[in-house]
Structures are given as structure tokens and as C-alpha cells.
């Protein structure tokens, strides 16, 4: 199966997984999906890092993907998380996600093992060979301890036609230029850092896989659509309006702050699975103040349109 790069243009939401009393709160999850789709989100990303995939059972992960596909009804692209630090398990996750109806896969670098670049080629090659779905690499060295080198990306897209893109979350906009220098237009790039979305777009990325969009989907969509429509000044204004919120949602380990924000907004409970715990009271109070300022500024900005 192949997908045009245009299908990856825009905002993809790295979905949280709501829990209640230790089990997945599917009602809250579907309410979140509904809000995302109403806001015009281009893609939905279940069972990724933000969805606490590391502590989901295989059955829960498949169910979340299948429910996302069913609820979505083709309105957005469903890019399911399918990463593991055991290549055999990553292959199995990819196959299950494809069977559950996902449109594409997001596969994080193996964590803890710290493979070499040759190991990354072998790992991603095995996953790509096991599925017909488009595969997006996910480089997040802050969590995994390794980075996918631009030359490795170039080798992978040459050897495996269904490896089509990368979610780049290394915290540096310079990586976009490095990746484009190695891969040209053959590699679709998404920002994996909300605060760097606009710089990434300016350097040639197509979109963002966003944590912030769980809480502020309309504003994230407005910023990215403004850029793609050629209104750089309006995109910059949205970027500046979103900046404090984006920073604050990462002052503790993701997805703690975004779950706290959604809980403060009455959309989900704050529950997380160990070893992650809800954010501190100080973070919750700070986040509440930021949310109030953001909502006021967003409303005022939209009134001036």
C-alpha cells in the first residue's frame, strides 16, 4: 500500500490513552477522537509514546487502534504506534496494527539496547518487510538514547519503498536540513517537538505529530494551515500564542502534563500507569494558570480575524 505525502500534511495528534481505575476509558477516548476530528486534524496516532504504549497490553493496543479506525471512518489518516526494543515484537505489533486497519505505522527507535546504525537498518528493514503499510521512522534520542543518522534514513528509504518518512524529535530544527540534504524530497518529515513546528515547516517539513493538539487541536491546525496557505505572519502569531502552552506541557515527562491539562478541562481523568504518576501539585497549578491565559488569548485572537 502506498500513500501520497499529501496525506501526511498537517497536524497529527499523538493521542493520550485515558484510564479510569486502571483500565482504558474508551468512552473518554472516543470523546477525544470526536473533538480531534471536529477540529480538522489530519491524522490520529494511537498507542504511541503519548498513549503510554509501553504499559498497554497487546490486546489493549489492538483494541485502541481498531476503535480509532472504526470511529474515524476514513476522515483522518490513522498512523498507529508499532515500536519495540525487540525486533520480533516490533514486527508482531506492525502486523497486528495492519490487521486492525491502520493506514500507516510509526516505529520508534529501539530503546535501552542502543543499536548501531547498522542495527537500526536491520531493525527497520525487518519491520518494513513484514508489512505493506507505509512506515514512518521515529527518532527521539532523549527517550531512546540513539538518533537515526541522516545517512541511515537515506539507506532505509532506498532499500525499503514503504519507509516514507520520519518523526524527528531531537530538539533541533537543523536536523530538517540535514535530513533533506541526505534524502531530498523522498523523505516526509514531521516535527516531533510542538514548539519547533513552525521552524520545521519553514525548513521543509510537512507537518507535526503533536502532543499539544490533544488539548488545543483547533489552534494547532490553524497555525499549520496558515503556513501551508502562505500566510506566514498569521502562522507566526499562532506559534507565539501557543508557545507558553507548548513549553509548559513538557515540564514533566510526557504524557503527565497533557493528561493533567485534559483532566483540568474535564475531558479525562488524570490516571497514568506506573512507573508514570500524575504531575505534582505545583505543575498542576502552573498549568492551570497557563491554560487560562491561553484560552483568553486564543478567544481574543480569533475575534480579531
Coordinates of C-alpha atoms in Angstrom, one line a residue:
X1 CA 0.0 0.0 0.0
X2 CA 1.3 3.5 -0.8
X3 CA 0.1 6.9 0.4
X4 CA 0.8 10.3 -1.1
X5 CA 3.0 12.5 1.0
X6 CA 0.0 14.9 0.9
X7 CA -1.9 12.6 3.3
X8 CA 0.8 13.4 5.9
X9 CA 0.4 17.2 5.5
X10 CA -0.8 18.9 8.6
X11 CA -1.4 18.1 12.3
X12 CA -1.4 14.5 13.5
X13 CA -2.4 14.1 17.2
X14 CA -0.3 11.8 19.4
X15 CA -3.3 10.6 21.3
X16 CA -3.3 10.1 25.1
X17 CA -4.8 6.9 26.4
X18 CA -7.3 7.8 29.2
X19 CA -7.5 5.3 32.1
X20 CA -10.1 5.0 34.9
X21 CA -9.5 2.7 37.8
X22 CA -6.6 1.0 36.0
X23 CA -8.5 0.2 32.8
X24 CA -8.7 2.0 29.5
X25 CA -11.6 4.6 29.5
X26 CA -12.9 4.0 26.0
X27 CA -15.7 6.5 26.4
X28 CA -13.3 9.3 27.2
X29 CA -11.0 8.1 24.4
X30 CA -13.8 8.3 21.8
X31 CA -14.9 11.8 23.0
X32 CA -11.3 12.9 22.5
X33 CA -11.3 11.4 18.9
X34 CA -14.6 13.3 18.2
X35 CA -13.1 16.6 19.3
X36 CA -10.0 16.0 17.2
X37 CA -11.9 15.2 14.1
X38 CA -14.2 18.2 14.5
X39 CA -11.1 20.4 14.7
X40 CA -9.9 19.2 11.3
X41 CA -7.0 17.1 12.5
X42 CA -5.2 15.4 9.5
X43 CA -4.0 12.4 11.4
X44 CA -4.6 10.3 14.5
X45 CA -1.8 8.5 16.2
X46 CA -3.0 5.9 18.8
X47 CA -0.7 3.8 21.0
X48 CA 2.4 5.9 20.7
X49 CA 4.6 7.3 23.4
X50 CA 1.9 9.8 24.5
X51 CA -0.5 6.9 24.6
X52 CA 1.6 5.1 27.1
X53 CA 2.2 2.2 24.7
X54 CA 4.9 0.7 26.9
X55 CA 2.4 -0.2 29.5
X56 CA -0.5 -1.3 27.3
X57 CA -1.2 -4.9 26.8
X58 CA -1.2 -6.3 23.2
X59 CA -5.0 -6.7 23.4
X60 CA -5.4 -3.1 24.6
X61 CA -3.2 -1.7 21.9
X62 CA -5.0 -3.6 19.1
X63 CA -8.4 -2.5 20.5
X64 CA -7.4 1.1 20.7
X65 CA -6.2 1.0 17.1
X66 CA -9.3 -0.8 15.9
X67 CA -11.6 1.6 17.7
X68 CA -9.7 4.6 16.3
X69 CA -10.2 3.2 12.8
X70 CA -13.9 2.5 13.3
X71 CA -14.7 5.9 14.9
X72 CA -12.6 7.8 12.3
X73 CA -14.4 6.3 9.3
X74 CA -11.7 7.4 6.9
X75 CA -11.8 11.1 7.9
X76 CA -8.2 11.3 9.1
X77 CA -5.2 9.2 8.5
X78 CA -4.6 6.6 11.3
X79 CA -0.9 6.2 12.0
X80 CA -0.5 3.6 14.7
X81 CA 2.4 3.2 17.0
X82 CA 4.3 -0.1 16.5
X83 CA 7.6 0.3 18.2
X84 CA 9.5 -2.1 20.5
X85 CA 13.1 -2.7 21.5
X86 CA 12.8 -6.3 20.4
X87 CA 12.6 -6.5 16.6
X88 CA 10.5 -9.6 16.7
X89 CA 7.9 -7.8 18.9
X90 CA 8.0 -4.7 16.7
X91 CA 7.3 -7.0 13.7
X92 CA 4.3 -8.5 15.6
X93 CA 3.0 -5.1 16.5
X94 CA 3.2 -3.9 12.9
X95 CA 1.3 -6.9 11.7
X96 CA -1.4 -6.5 14.4
X97 CA -1.8 -2.8 13.6
X98 CA -2.2 -3.6 9.9
X99 CA -4.8 -6.2 10.7
X100 CA -6.6 -3.7 12.9
X101 CA -7.0 -1.3 9.9
X102 CA -4.2 1.3 10.5
X103 CA -3.3 3.4 7.4
X104 CA 0.4 3.8 8.4
X105 CA 2.9 2.9 11.2
X106 CA 5.0 5.0 13.5
X107 CA 8.0 3.0 14.7
X108 CA 10.3 4.4 17.4
X109 CA 14.0 3.5 17.6
X110 CA 14.7 0.6 19.9
X111 CA 15.2 1.9 23.4
X112 CA 17.7 0.7 26.0
X113 CA 19.5 -1.6 23.6
X114 CA 21.3 1.3 21.8
X115 CA 21.9 -0.4 18.5
X116 CA 24.4 0.9 16.0
X117 CA 23.2 2.5 12.8
X118 CA 23.7 -0.9 11.1
X119 CA 21.4 -2.3 13.8
X120 CA 18.8 0.3 13.0
X121 CA 18.9 -0.6 9.3
X122 CA 18.4 -4.2 10.2
X123 CA 15.6 -3.5 12.7
X124 CA 13.6 -1.2 10.5
X125 CA 14.2 -3.4 7.5
X126 CA 12.7 -6.3 9.3
X127 CA 9.6 -4.3 10.3
X128 CA 9.2 -2.8 6.8
X129 CA 9.4 -6.3 5.2
X130 CA 6.7 -7.6 7.5
X131 CA 4.0 -5.1 6.4
X132 CA 2.6 -3.5 3.3
X133 CA 1.8 -0.3 5.2
X134 CA 3.8 3.0 4.9
X135 CA 6.3 3.2 7.8
X136 CA 7.4 6.4 9.5
X137 CA 10.6 6.3 11.5
X138 CA 10.6 7.9 14.9
X139 CA 13.8 9.4 16.2
X140 CA 13.6 10.6 19.8
X141 CA 17.1 10.4 21.3
X142 CA 16.0 11.9 24.6
X143 CA 14.0 8.8 25.4
X144 CA 15.8 6.2 23.4
X145 CA 19.5 7.2 23.7
X146 CA 20.1 7.0 20.0
X147 CA 19.4 9.1 16.9
X148 CA 18.7 7.9 13.4
X149 CA 21.5 9.4 11.2
X150 CA 20.5 11.1 8.0
X151 CA 22.7 8.7 6.0
X152 CA 20.8 5.8 7.7
X153 CA 17.5 7.4 6.6
X154 CA 18.8 7.6 3.1
X155 CA 19.8 3.9 3.1
X156 CA 16.4 2.8 4.5
X157 CA 14.3 4.7 2.0
X158 CA 16.4 3.4 -0.8
X159 CA 16.2 -0.3 0.3
X160 CA 12.6 -0.3 1.6
X161 CA 10.0 1.6 -0.5
X162 CA 7.4 1.6 2.2
X163 CA 9.7 3.5 4.6
X164 CA 8.5 7.0 3.7
X165 CA 9.1 9.5 6.5
X166 CA 10.4 10.4 9.9
X167 CA 9.0 11.9 13.0
X168 CA 12.0 14.0 14.2
X169 CA 12.1 14.7 17.9
X170 CA 15.7 15.5 18.6
X171 CA 15.0 19.1 19.6
X172 CA 16.9 20.7 16.7
X173 CA 15.4 22.3 13.6
X174 CA 18.8 21.9 11.9
X175 CA 18.0 18.2 11.6
X176 CA 15.5 19.0 8.9
X177 CA 18.1 20.5 6.6
X178 CA 20.5 17.5 7.4
X179 CA 17.7 15.0 6.6
X180 CA 16.8 16.8 3.4
X181 CA 20.4 17.0 2.3
X182 CA 20.7 13.2 2.7
X183 CA 17.3 12.2 1.4
X184 CA 16.0 15.1 -0.7
X185 CA 12.2 15.1 -1.3
X186 CA 12.0 11.3 -0.9
X187 CA 11.6 11.6 2.9
X188 CA 8.5 13.1 4.5
X189 CA 9.4 15.0 7.7
X190 CA 7.2 15.6 10.8
X191 CA 8.2 17.7 13.7
X192 CA 8.1 15.7 16.9
X193 CA 8.5 18.8 19.1
X194 CA 5.5 21.0 19.3
X195 CA 7.5 24.2 20.0
X196 CA 9.6 23.6 16.8
X197 CA 6.6 23.1 14.5
X198 CA 6.8 26.4 12.7
X199 CA 10.7 26.3 12.2
X200 CA 10.3 22.8 10.9
X201 CA 7.7 23.8 8.4
X202 CA 9.8 26.7 7.2
X203 CA 12.7 24.3 6.6
X204 CA 10.6 21.8 4.6
X205 CA 8.7 19.6 7.0
X206 CA 5.1 18.7 6.0
X207 CA 3.6 18.7 9.5
X208 CA 3.7 17.8 13.1
X209 CA 2.9 14.8 15.3
X210 CA 1.6 16.8 18.2
X211 CA 1.0 16.4 21.9
X212 CA -0.4 19.9 22.3
X213 CA -3.2 19.1 19.8
X214 CA -4.8 16.8 22.4
X215 CA -5.8 20.0 24.3
X216 CA -5.7 22.6 21.5
X217 CA -6.4 20.9 18.2
X218 CA -8.1 23.9 16.5
X219 CA -5.2 26.3 17.3
X220 CA -2.5 23.8 16.1
X221 CA -4.5 23.2 12.9
X222 CA -4.9 27.0 12.4
X223 CA -1.1 27.5 12.7
X224 CA -0.1 24.8 10.3
X225 CA -2.9 25.6 7.8
X226 CA -1.8 29.3 7.9
X227 CA 1.7 28.3 7.0
X228 CA 0.7 26.0 4.2
X229 CA -1.7 28.6 2.8
X230 CA 1.2 31.1 2.5
X231 CA 0.2 33.3 5.5
X232 CA 3.5 33.3 7.4
X233 CA 2.6 36.2 9.6
X234 CA -0.6 34.5 10.8
X235 CA 1.3 31.3 11.4
X236 CA 3.8 33.1 13.4
X237 CA 1.1 34.8 15.5
X238 CA -0.4 31.4 16.3
X239 CA 3.1 30.0 17.1
X240 CA 3.7 32.8 19.6
X241 CA 0.2 32.3 21.1
X242 CA 0.8 28.5 21.6
X243 CA 4.4 28.9 22.8
X244 CA 3.9 29.1 26.6
X245 CA 1.4 26.2 26.5
X246 CA 3.7 24.1 24.4
X247 CA 6.6 24.7 26.8
X248 CA 4.5 24.0 29.9
X249 CA 3.2 20.7 28.6
X250 CA 6.7 19.3 28.8
X251 CA 7.9 20.5 32.2
X252 CA 7.4 16.9 33.4
X253 CA 7.6 13.7 31.5
X254 CA 5.1 13.4 28.7
X255 CA 2.2 12.5 28.9
X256 CA 1.9 13.7 32.5
X257 CA 1.2 17.4 31.8
X258 CA -1.1 16.9 28.8
X259 CA -3.1 14.4 30.8
X260 CA -3.3 16.9 33.7
X261 CA -4.4 19.6 31.2
X262 CA -7.1 17.4 29.8
X263 CA -8.2 16.5 33.4
X264 CA -8.4 20.1 34.4
X265 CA -10.6 20.7 31.3
X266 CA -12.9 17.9 32.4
X267 CA -12.1 15.7 29.4
X268 CA -10.4 12.7 31.0
X269 CA -9.2 11.6 34.4
X270 CA -5.5 12.2 35.4
X271 CA -4.7 8.5 35.8
X272 CA -1.5 7.1 34.5
X273 CA 0.2 3.7 34.6
X274 CA 3.3 3.1 36.7
X275 CA 6.1 3.9 36.6
X276 CA 4.5 7.2 35.4
X277 CA 2.5 9.1 38.0
X278 CA 0.3 12.2 37.9
X279 CA 2.1 15.5 37.9
X280 CA 2.9 17.4 41.0
X281 CA 0.5 19.9 42.6
X282 CA 2.9 22.7 41.7
X283 CA 2.9 21.7 38.0
X284 CA -0.9 21.3 38.1
X285 CA -1.3 24.8 39.5
X286 CA 1.1 26.3 37.0
X287 CA -0.6 24.5 34.1
X288 CA -4.0 25.8 35.2
X289 CA -2.7 29.4 35.0
X290 CA -1.2 28.8 31.6
X291 CA -4.4 27.3 30.3
X292 CA -6.5 30.3 31.4
X293 CA -4.1 32.7 29.7
X294 CA -4.1 30.6 26.6
X295 CA -7.9 30.3 26.4
X296 CA -8.3 34.0 26.8
X297 CA -5.6 34.9 24.3
X298 CA -7.0 32.4 21.7
X299 CA -10.5 33.7 22.0
X300 CA -9.3 37.3 21.6
X301 CA -7.1 36.4 18.6
X302 CA -10.0 34.6 16.8
X303 CA -12.3 37.6 17.5
X304 CA -9.8 39.8 15.6
X305 CA -10.0 37.7 12.5

